[in-house]
Coordinates of C-alpha atoms and ligand atoms in Angstrom, one line a residue:
M1 CA -13.2 1.3 8.0
N2 CA -11.9 -2.2 8.2
N3 CA -8.5 -3.3 9.2
S4 CA -9.3 -6.9 9.8
F5 CA -9.0 -8.4 6.3
S6 CA -5.8 -10.4 5.5
V7 CA -4.2 -10.9 2.1
F8 CA -5.7 -14.4 2.3
D9 CA -9.2 -12.9 2.1
C10 CA -8.2 -11.4 -1.3
K11 CA -8.7 -14.0 -4.0
I12 CA -8.5 -14.7 -7.7
V13 CA -12.1 -15.3 -9.1
K14 CA -12.6 -17.2 -12.3
L15 CA -14.9 -15.4 -14.6
P16 CA -17.3 -17.1 -17.1
I17 CA -16.4 -17.3 -20.8
V18 CA -18.8 -17.6 -23.7
H19 CA -16.6 -19.3 -26.2
E20 CA -17.3 -18.8 -29.9
N21 CA -15.2 -19.3 -33.0
K22 CA -15.4 -15.6 -33.7
G23 CA -14.0 -14.8 -30.2
N24 CA -14.9 -14.9 -26.5
I25 CA -17.1 -12.8 -24.3
T26 CA -17.0 -12.5 -20.5
V27 CA -20.0 -10.9 -18.9
L28 CA -20.1 -9.3 -15.5
E29 CA -23.6 -8.5 -14.1
N30 CA -23.7 -6.2 -11.1
S31 CA -23.9 -8.0 -7.8
I32 CA -24.8 -11.3 -9.7
N33 CA -21.2 -12.3 -10.5
T34 CA -19.4 -9.3 -9.1
P35 CA -18.7 -9.4 -5.3
F36 CA -20.2 -5.9 -4.6
D37 CA -22.5 -3.3 -6.0
T38 CA -20.2 -1.5 -8.5
K39 CA -20.3 2.3 -8.2
R40 CA -17.3 3.1 -10.4
I41 CA -15.3 1.6 -13.3
Y42 CA -11.9 2.8 -14.5
Y43 CA -9.0 1.5 -16.4
L44 CA -5.3 2.1 -16.5
Y45 CA -3.7 2.0 -20.0
D46 CA -0.7 3.4 -21.9
I47 CA 1.4 2.3 -18.8
P48 CA 5.1 2.4 -19.3
M49 CA 6.6 -1.0 -18.8
D50 CA 8.9 0.1 -15.9
S51 CA 6.0 1.9 -14.1
T52 CA 5.0 1.0 -10.6
R53 CA 1.6 2.2 -9.4
G54 CA -0.4 1.8 -6.3
G55 CA 1.6 2.4 -3.1
H56 CA -1.6 2.9 -1.0
A57 CA -4.5 1.3 0.7
H58 CA -8.1 2.2 1.0
Y59 CA -10.1 2.4 4.2
K60 CA -13.4 1.2 2.7
L61 CA -13.0 0.6 -1.0
E62 CA -13.3 -2.9 -2.4
Q63 CA -12.1 -3.6 -5.9
F64 CA -12.3 -6.3 -8.6
I65 CA -9.3 -6.1 -10.9
I66 CA -9.1 -7.6 -14.4
A67 CA -6.2 -7.7 -16.9
A68 CA -8.4 -6.7 -19.8
S69 CA -5.2 -7.0 -21.9
G70 CA -1.7 -8.1 -21.2
S71 CA -0.3 -8.8 -17.8
F72 CA 0.9 -7.3 -14.5
I73 CA 1.7 -8.2 -10.9
F74 CA -0.2 -7.0 -7.9
T75 CA 1.5 -7.3 -4.5
L76 CA -0.9 -7.2 -1.6
D77 CA 0.1 -6.4 1.9
D78 CA -2.0 -6.6 5.1
G79 CA 0.8 -5.2 7.4
S80 CA 2.1 -8.6 8.4
Q81 CA 1.9 -10.8 5.2
R82 CA 2.4 -10.2 1.5
R83 CA 1.1 -12.0 -1.5
D84 CA 1.8 -11.6 -5.2
F85 CA -0.9 -12.1 -7.8
F86 CA -0.1 -12.4 -11.5
L87 CA -3.0 -11.2 -13.7
N88 CA -2.6 -12.3 -17.3
H89 CA -6.0 -13.1 -18.7
P90 CA -9.4 -11.4 -18.9
D91 CA -11.1 -14.6 -17.6
K92 CA -10.0 -13.9 -14.0
A93 CA -10.3 -11.1 -11.5
L94 CA -8.6 -10.2 -8.3
H95 CA -10.9 -9.3 -5.5
I96 CA -9.2 -6.9 -3.1
K97 CA -10.9 -6.3 0.3
P98 CA -10.7 -3.0 2.2
G99 CA -7.6 -2.1 4.2
I100 CA -5.0 -3.8 2.0
W101 CA -1.9 -2.1 0.8
R102 CA -1.1 -2.7 -2.9
E103 CA 1.7 -2.2 -5.4
M104 CA 1.5 -2.9 -9.1
R105 CA 4.4 -3.6 -11.4
E106 CA 5.7 -5.4 -14.4
F107 CA 3.1 -4.2 -16.8
S108 CA 3.4 -5.8 -20.2
S109 CA 3.4 -3.7 -23.3
G110 CA -0.2 -2.6 -24.1
S111 CA -1.6 -3.9 -20.9
V112 CA -5.0 -2.6 -19.7
C113 CA -6.0 -2.9 -16.0
L114 CA -9.7 -2.7 -15.6
V115 CA -11.1 -1.9 -12.2
L116 CA -14.6 -2.3 -10.7
A117 CA -14.9 -0.3 -7.5
S118 CA -17.4 -0.4 -4.7
K119 CA -17.5 3.3 -4.1
E120 CA -17.1 6.7 -5.8
Y121 CA -13.7 8.3 -5.9
T122 CA -12.7 10.2 -2.8
E123 CA -9.1 11.0 -1.8
S124 CA -10.1 10.7 1.9
D125 CA -10.4 7.0 1.4
Y126 CA -6.7 6.6 0.6
I127 CA -3.9 5.8 3.0
R128 CA -0.8 6.8 1.0
D129 CA 1.9 6.6 3.7
Y130 CA 3.1 3.2 4.7
N131 CA 3.7 4.1 8.3
D132 CA 0.1 5.5 8.6
F133 CA -1.1 2.2 7.0
L134 CA 0.8 0.1 9.7
K135 CA -0.8 2.3 12.4
F136 CA -4.2 1.8 10.9
R137 CA -3.6 -2.0 10.7
N138 CA -2.5 -2.0 14.4
G139 CA -5.7 -0.1 15.4
K140 CA -3.9 3.1 16.3
Ligands
T46_1 C1 -5.8 0.5 -7.5 C2 -5.3 0.7 -8.9 C3 -5.6 -0.5 -9.8 C4 -9.4 10.2 -10.0 O1 -9.5 11.4 -10.1 N1 -10.5 9.4 -10.0 C5 -10.4 8.0 -9.8 O2 -11.5 7.3 -9.8 C6 -9.1 7.4 -9.6 C7 -9.0 5.9 -9.5 C8 -8.0 8.2 -9.7 N2 -8.1 9.6 -9.9 C9 -6.9 10.4 -9.9 C10 -6.3 10.5 -8.5 C11 -4.8 10.6 -8.8 O3 -4.5 12.0 -9.0 O4 -6.0 9.8 -10.7 C12 -4.7 9.9 -10.1 C13 -4.0 8.5 -9.9 O5 -4.9 7.7 -9.1 P1 -4.4 6.6 -8.1 O6 -3.3 7.1 -7.2 O7 -5.5 6.0 -7.4 O8 -3.7 5.6 -9.2 P2 -3.2 4.1 -9.1 O9 -3.0 3.6 -10.4 O10 -2.0 4.1 -8.2 O11 -4.3 3.2 -8.3 C14 -5.6 3.0 -8.8 C15 -6.6 2.8 -7.6 O12 -6.8 4.0 -6.9 C16 -6.0 1.7 -6.7 O13 -6.8 1.5 -5.6 O14 -5.9 -0.6 -7.0 O15 -5.7 1.8 -9.5

């Protein structure tokens, strides 16, 4: 469990692009140009444009988030500060550290949110209540 990372430890990472006339490729190689050993990959799609997702933090999980298609906004919150990140191109990823609350909104039509995660899925890693999150951040 880690409650010491701030929203300023969460960063947009520029990903490499192999440009070709027939189209581009971006390659992610595990632990070479990803910030952790990836244990799980999932993606959100068919997202209604007025949908808001997230509304939770993770005790241990780190994530690398890519707008594989379209765009959306992530709001990150460390209990004292908030930052908005607009993801709108597959050549950048948002690295979210553990212990950060997130909300996602303003999904464009047809957007796909691709997530690389540092751990397998377990509901016990989630903090879904904002007051519990603030207690966790304050070491209680
Ligand atoms: C985040 C964004 C980008 C599973 O069964 N296995 C899984 O690996 C995941 C991620 C989810 N689920 C189930 C659990 C819930 O019943 O799918 C349902 C929705 O999951 P969640 O509440 O995590 O969905 P989002 O879109 O709010 O958030 C997820 C990530 O958990 C979150 O950390 O950053 O995608």
